[in-house]
PDB file of C-alpha atoms in Angstrom:
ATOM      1  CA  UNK P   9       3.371 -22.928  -1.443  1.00  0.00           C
ATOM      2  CA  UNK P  10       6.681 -22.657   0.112  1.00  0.00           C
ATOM      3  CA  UNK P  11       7.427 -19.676  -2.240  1.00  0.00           C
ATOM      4  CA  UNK P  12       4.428 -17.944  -0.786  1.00  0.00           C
ATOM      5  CA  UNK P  13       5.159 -18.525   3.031  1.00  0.00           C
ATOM      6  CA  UNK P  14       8.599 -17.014   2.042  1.00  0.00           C
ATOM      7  CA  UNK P  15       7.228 -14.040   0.107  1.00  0.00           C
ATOM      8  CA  UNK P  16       4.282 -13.820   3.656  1.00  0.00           C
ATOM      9  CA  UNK P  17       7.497 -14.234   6.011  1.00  0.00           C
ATOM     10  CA  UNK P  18       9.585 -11.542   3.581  1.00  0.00           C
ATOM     11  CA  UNK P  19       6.779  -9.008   3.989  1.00  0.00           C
ATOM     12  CA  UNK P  20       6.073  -9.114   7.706  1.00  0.00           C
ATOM     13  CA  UNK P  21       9.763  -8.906   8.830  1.00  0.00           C
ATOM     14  CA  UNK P  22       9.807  -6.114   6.393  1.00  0.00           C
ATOM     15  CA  UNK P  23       6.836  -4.259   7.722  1.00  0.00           C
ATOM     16  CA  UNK P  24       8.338  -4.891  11.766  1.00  0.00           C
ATOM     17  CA  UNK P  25      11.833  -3.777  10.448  1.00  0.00           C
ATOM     18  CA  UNK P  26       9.981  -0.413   8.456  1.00  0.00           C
ATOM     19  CA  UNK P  27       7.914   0.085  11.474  1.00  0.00           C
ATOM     20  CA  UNK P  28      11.110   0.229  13.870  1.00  0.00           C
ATOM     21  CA  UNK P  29      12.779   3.072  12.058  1.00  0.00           C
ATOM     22  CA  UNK P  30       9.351   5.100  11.734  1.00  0.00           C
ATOM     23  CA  UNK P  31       9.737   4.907  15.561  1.00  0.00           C
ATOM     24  CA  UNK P  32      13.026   6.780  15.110  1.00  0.00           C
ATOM     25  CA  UNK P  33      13.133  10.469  13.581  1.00  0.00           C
ATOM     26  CA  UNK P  34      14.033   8.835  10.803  1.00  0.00           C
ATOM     27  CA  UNK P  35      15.837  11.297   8.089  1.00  0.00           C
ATOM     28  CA  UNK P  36      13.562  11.638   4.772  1.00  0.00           C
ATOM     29  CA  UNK P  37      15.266  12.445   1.412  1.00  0.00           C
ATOM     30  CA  UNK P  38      12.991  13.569  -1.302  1.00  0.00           C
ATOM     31  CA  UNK P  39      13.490  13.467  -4.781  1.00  0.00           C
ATOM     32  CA  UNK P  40      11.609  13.270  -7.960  1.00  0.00           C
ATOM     33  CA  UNK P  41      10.466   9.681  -8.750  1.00  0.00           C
ATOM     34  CA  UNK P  42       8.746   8.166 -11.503  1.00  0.00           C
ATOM     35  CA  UNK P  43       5.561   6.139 -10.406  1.00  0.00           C
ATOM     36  CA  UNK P  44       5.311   3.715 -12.950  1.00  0.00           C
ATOM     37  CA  UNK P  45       8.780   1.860 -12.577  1.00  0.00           C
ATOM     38  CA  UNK P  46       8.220   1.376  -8.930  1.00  0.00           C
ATOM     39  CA  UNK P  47       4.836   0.362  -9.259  1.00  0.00           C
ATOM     40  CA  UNK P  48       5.540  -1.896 -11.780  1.00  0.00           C
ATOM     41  CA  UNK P  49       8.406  -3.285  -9.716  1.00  0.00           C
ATOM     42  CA  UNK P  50       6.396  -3.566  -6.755  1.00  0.00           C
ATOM     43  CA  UNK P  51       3.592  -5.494  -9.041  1.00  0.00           C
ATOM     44  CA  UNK P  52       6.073  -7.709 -10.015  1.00  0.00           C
ATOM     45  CA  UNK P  53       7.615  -8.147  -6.477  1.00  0.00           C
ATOM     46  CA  UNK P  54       4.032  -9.735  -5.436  1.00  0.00           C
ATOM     47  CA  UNK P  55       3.314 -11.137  -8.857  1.00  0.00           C
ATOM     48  CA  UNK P  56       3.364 -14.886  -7.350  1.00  0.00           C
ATOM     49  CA  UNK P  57       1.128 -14.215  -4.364  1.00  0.00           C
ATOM     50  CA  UNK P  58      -1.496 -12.272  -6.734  1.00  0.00           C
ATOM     51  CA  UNK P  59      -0.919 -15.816  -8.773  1.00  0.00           C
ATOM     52  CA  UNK P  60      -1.678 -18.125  -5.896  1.00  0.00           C
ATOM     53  CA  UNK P  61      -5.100 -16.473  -5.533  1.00  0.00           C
ATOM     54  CA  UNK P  62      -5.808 -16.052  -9.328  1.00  0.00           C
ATOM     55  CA  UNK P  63      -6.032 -12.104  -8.198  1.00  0.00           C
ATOM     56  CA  UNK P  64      -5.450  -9.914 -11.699  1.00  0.00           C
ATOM     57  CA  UNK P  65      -3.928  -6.530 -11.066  1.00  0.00           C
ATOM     58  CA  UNK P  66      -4.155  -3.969 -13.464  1.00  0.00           C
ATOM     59  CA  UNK P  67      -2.395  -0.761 -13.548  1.00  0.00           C
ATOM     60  CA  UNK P  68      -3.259   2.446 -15.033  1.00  0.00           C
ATOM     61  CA  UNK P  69      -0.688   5.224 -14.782  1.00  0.00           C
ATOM     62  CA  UNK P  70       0.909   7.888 -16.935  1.00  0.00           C
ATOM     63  CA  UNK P  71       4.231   7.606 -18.105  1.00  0.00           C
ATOM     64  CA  UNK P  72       4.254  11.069 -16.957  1.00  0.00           C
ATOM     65  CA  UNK P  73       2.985  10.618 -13.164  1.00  0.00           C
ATOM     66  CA  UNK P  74       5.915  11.714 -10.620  1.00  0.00           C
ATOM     67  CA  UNK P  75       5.963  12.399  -7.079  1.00  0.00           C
ATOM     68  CA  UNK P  76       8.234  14.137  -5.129  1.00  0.00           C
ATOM     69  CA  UNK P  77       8.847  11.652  -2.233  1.00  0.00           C
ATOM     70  CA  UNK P  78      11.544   9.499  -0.130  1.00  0.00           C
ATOM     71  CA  UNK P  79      11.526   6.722  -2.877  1.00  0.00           C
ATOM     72  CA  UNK P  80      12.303   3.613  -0.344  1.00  0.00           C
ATOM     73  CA  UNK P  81       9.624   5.196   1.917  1.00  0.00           C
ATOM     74  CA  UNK P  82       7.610   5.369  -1.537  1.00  0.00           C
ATOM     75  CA  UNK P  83       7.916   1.999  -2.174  1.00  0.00           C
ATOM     76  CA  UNK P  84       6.930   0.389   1.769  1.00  0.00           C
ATOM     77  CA  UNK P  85       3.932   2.365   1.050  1.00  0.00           C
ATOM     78  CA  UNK P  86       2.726   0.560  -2.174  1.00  0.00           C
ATOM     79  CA  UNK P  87       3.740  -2.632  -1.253  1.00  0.00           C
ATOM     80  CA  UNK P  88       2.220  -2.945   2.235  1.00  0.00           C
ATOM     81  CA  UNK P  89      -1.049  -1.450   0.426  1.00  0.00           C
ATOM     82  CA  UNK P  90      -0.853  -4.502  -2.951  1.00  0.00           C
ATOM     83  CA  UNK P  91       0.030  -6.945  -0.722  1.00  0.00           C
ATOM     84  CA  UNK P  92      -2.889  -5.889   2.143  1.00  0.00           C
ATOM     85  CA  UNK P  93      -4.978  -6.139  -1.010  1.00  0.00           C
ATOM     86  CA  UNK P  94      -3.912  -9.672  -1.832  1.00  0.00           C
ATOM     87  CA  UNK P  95      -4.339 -10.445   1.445  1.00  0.00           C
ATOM     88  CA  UNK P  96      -8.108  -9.263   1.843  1.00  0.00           C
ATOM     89  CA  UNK P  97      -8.890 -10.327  -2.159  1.00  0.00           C
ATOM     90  CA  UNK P  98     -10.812 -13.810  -2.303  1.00  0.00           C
ATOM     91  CA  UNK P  99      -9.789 -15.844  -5.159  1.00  0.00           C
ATOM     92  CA  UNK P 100     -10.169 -14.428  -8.781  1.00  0.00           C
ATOM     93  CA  UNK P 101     -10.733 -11.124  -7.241  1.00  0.00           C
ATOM     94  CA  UNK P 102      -8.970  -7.882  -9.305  1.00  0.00           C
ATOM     95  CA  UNK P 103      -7.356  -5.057  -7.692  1.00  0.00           C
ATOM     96  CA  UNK P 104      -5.834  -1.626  -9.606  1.00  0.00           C
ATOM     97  CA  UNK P 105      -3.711   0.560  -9.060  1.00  0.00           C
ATOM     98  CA  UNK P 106      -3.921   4.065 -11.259  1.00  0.00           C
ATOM     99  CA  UNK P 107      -2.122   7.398 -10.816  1.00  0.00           C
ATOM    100  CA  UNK P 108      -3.293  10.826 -11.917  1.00  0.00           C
ATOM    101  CA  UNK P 109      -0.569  13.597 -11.589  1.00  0.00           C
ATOM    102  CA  UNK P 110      -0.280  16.988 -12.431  1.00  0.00           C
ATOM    103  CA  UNK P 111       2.029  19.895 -11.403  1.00  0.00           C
ATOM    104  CA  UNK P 112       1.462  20.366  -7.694  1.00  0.00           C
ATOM    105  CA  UNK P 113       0.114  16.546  -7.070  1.00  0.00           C
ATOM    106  CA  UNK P 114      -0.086  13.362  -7.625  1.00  0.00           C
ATOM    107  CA  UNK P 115      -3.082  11.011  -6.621  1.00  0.00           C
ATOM    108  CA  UNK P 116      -2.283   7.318  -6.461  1.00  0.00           C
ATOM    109  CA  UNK P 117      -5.840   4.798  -5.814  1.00  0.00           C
ATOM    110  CA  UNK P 118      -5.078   1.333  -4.795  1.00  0.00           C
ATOM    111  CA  UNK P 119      -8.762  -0.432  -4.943  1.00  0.00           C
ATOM    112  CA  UNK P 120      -9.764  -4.198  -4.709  1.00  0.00           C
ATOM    113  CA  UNK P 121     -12.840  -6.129  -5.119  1.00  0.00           C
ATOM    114  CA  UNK P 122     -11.923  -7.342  -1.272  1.00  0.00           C
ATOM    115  CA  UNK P 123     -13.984  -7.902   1.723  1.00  0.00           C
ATOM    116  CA  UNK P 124     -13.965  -4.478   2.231  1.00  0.00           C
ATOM    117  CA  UNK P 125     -13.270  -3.399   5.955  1.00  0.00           C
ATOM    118  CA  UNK P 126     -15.918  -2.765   8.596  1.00  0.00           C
ATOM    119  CA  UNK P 127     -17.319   0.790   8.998  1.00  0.00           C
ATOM    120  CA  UNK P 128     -16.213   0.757  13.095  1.00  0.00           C
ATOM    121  CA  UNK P 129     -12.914  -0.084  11.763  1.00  0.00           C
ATOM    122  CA  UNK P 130     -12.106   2.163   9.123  1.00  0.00           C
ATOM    123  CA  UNK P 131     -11.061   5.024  11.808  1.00  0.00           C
ATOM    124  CA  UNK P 132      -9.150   2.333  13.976  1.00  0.00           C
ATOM    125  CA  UNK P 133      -6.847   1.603  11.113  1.00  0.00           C
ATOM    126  CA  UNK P 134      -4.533   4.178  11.119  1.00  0.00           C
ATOM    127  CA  UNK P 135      -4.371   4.554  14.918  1.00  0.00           C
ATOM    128  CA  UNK P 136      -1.301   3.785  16.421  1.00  0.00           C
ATOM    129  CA  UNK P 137      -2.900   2.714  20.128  1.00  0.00           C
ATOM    130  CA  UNK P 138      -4.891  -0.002  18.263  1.00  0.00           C
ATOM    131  CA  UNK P 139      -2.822  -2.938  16.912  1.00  0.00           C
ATOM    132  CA  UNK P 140      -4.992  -5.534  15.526  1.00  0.00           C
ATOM    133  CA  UNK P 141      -4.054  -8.085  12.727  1.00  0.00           C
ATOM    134  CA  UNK P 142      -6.944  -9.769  10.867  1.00  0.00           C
ATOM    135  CA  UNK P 143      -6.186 -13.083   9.018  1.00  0.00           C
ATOM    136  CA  UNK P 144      -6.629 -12.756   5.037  1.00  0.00           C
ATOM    137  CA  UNK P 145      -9.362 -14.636   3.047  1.00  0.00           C
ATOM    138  CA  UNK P 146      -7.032 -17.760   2.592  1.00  0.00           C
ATOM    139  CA  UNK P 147      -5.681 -17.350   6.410  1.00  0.00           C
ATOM    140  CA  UNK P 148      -2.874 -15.132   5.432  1.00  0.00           C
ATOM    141  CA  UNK P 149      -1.144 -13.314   8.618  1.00  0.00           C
ATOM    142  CA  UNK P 150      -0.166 -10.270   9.004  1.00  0.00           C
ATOM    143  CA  UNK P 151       1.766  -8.105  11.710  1.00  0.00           C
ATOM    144  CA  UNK P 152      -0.906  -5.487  11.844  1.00  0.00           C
ATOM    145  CA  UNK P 153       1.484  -2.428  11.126  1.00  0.00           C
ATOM    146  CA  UNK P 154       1.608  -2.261   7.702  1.00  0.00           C
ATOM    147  CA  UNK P 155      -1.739   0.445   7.392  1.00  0.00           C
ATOM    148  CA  UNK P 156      -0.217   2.216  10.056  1.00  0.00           C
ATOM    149  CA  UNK P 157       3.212   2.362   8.628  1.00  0.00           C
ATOM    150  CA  UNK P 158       1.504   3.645   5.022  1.00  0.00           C
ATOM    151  CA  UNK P 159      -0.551   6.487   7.033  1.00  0.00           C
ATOM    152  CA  UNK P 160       2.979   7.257   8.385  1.00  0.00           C
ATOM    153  CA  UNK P 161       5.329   7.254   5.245  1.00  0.00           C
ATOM    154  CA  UNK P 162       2.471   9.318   3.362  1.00  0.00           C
ATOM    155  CA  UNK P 163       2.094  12.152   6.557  1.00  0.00           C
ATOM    156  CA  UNK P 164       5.962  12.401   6.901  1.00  0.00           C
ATOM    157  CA  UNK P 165       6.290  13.349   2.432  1.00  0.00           C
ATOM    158  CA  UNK P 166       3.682  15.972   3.016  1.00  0.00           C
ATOM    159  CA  UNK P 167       0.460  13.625   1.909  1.00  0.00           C
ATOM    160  CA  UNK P 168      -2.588  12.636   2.981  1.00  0.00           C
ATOM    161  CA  UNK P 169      -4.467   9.425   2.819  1.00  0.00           C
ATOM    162  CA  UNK P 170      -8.212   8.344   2.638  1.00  0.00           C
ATOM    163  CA  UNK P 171     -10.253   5.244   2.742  1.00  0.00           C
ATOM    164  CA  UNK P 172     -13.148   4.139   1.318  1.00  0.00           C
ATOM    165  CA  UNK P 173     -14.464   0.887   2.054  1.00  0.00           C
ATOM    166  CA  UNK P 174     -17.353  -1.614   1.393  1.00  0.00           C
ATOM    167  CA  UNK P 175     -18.059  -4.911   3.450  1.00  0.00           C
ATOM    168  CA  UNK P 176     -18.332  -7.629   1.036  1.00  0.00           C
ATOM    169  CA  UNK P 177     -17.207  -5.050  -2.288  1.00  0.00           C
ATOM    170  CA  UNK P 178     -14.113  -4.157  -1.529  1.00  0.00           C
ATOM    171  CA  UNK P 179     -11.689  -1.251  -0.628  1.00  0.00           C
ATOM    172  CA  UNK P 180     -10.166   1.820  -2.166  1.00  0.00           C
ATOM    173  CA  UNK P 181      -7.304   3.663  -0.740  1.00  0.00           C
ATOM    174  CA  UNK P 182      -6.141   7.312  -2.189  1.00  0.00           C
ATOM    175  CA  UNK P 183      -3.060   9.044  -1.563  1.00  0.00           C
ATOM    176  CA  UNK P 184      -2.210  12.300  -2.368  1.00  0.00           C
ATOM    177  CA  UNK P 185       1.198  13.431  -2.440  1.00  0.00           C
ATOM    178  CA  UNK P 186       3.669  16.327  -3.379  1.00  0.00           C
ATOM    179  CA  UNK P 187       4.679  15.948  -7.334  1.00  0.00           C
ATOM    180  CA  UNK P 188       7.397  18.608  -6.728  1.00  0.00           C
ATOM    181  CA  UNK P 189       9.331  19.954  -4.056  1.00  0.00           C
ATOM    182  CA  UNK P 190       7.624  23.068  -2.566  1.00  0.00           C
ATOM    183  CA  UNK P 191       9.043  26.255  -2.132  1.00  0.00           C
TER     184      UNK P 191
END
C-alpha cells in the first residue's frame, strides 16, 4: 500500500512538474528512438500499481517500431496514458499497448477494458480551459493534467492524437507520430 501511494504521489508531482515546463517554450530535441525499450521500461515503471489491481498489460510491438520524437517528452506521454489506464481499469481488467510503424509513421494504441469516458467528455479532455480530475475505480487521484499534457507532448513532435471511448468497455487512445525526421 505504501509503495502505491508513493508510486500515486511520484506520478502527480511528475505530471504538475511536466505540465510547468509545457507552459514554457520549452526546447524539443528529436531523435530516433526505439519504442519497445521505453515502453517496456515504462511497463515496468508501473508494474506494481498494474499488480495492486490484478490489471495484466500486454504489449505488442515490433522490434522494429521507431519514432522520431523528444524521448523524455516520449516517455511523459506513455506513462501518463498506462498509468490513466490503471487508474480507470477495475480490478482484473487488461490494458495493451501495440505499435505499428513504418517509414513515415508510427501508430502507438494504448486501450483498456476501463470505464470508458463519457461521450460529453471526450472533447473536454484535451482542453486546456477545463481542468477536471476524476477519482479512479479504487479512489485513485489524479491532478487532472496528465491528458492534457499527452495532447501537448504529441502536437509539439508533429503528431496527432485520437480517442475512442466506451462507458462501461473501456478506452482506446492512438497516437500517430513522425518515425523519421522530415525534410
Amino acid at each position: 500500500l505504501l509503495h502505491n501511494t508513493t508510486k500515486e504521489s511520484y506520478n502527480l508531482l511528475e505530471n504538475l512538474l511536466e505540465w510547468g515546463r509545457s507552459q514554457r517554450q520549452a526546447t524539443i530535441k528529436p531523435i530516433q528512438i526505439e519504442i519497445q525499450g521505453i515502453v517496456s521500461e515504462t511497463v515496468q515503471l508501473l508494474s506494481s500499481m498494474a499488480s495492486a489491481k490484478n490489471i495484466k498489460i500486454e504489449t505488442e510491438i515490433n522490434n522494429e517500431c521507431k519514432a522520431f520524437v523528444d524521448p523524455m517528452m516520449f516517455k511523459t506521454i506513455i506513462r501518463n496514458l498506462v498509468s490513466n489506464a490503471i487508474k480507470f481499469t477495475p480490478n482484473s481488467g487488461k490494458i495493451t499497448l501495440n505499435c505499428n510503424c513504418n517509414n513515415q509513421l508510427c501508430t502507438i494504441q494504448v486501450s483498456d477494458t476501463g470505464v470508458g469516458i463519457p461521450i460529453d467528455r471526450i472533447e473536454l479532455i484535451f482542453d486546456d480551459s477545463k481542468v477536471f480530475s476524476t477519482s479512479g475505480t479504487n479512489s485513485e487521484k489524479g491532478t487532472g493534467l496528465g491528458l492534457k499534457l499527452v495532447k501537448r507532448f504529441v502536437d509539439k513532435n508533429g503528431g496527432s492524437i485520437r480517442v475512442n471511448s466506451n462507458e462501461g468497455q473501456g478506452t482506446t487512445f492512438t497516437i500517430t507520430l513522425p518515425a523519421q525526421e522530415s525534410n
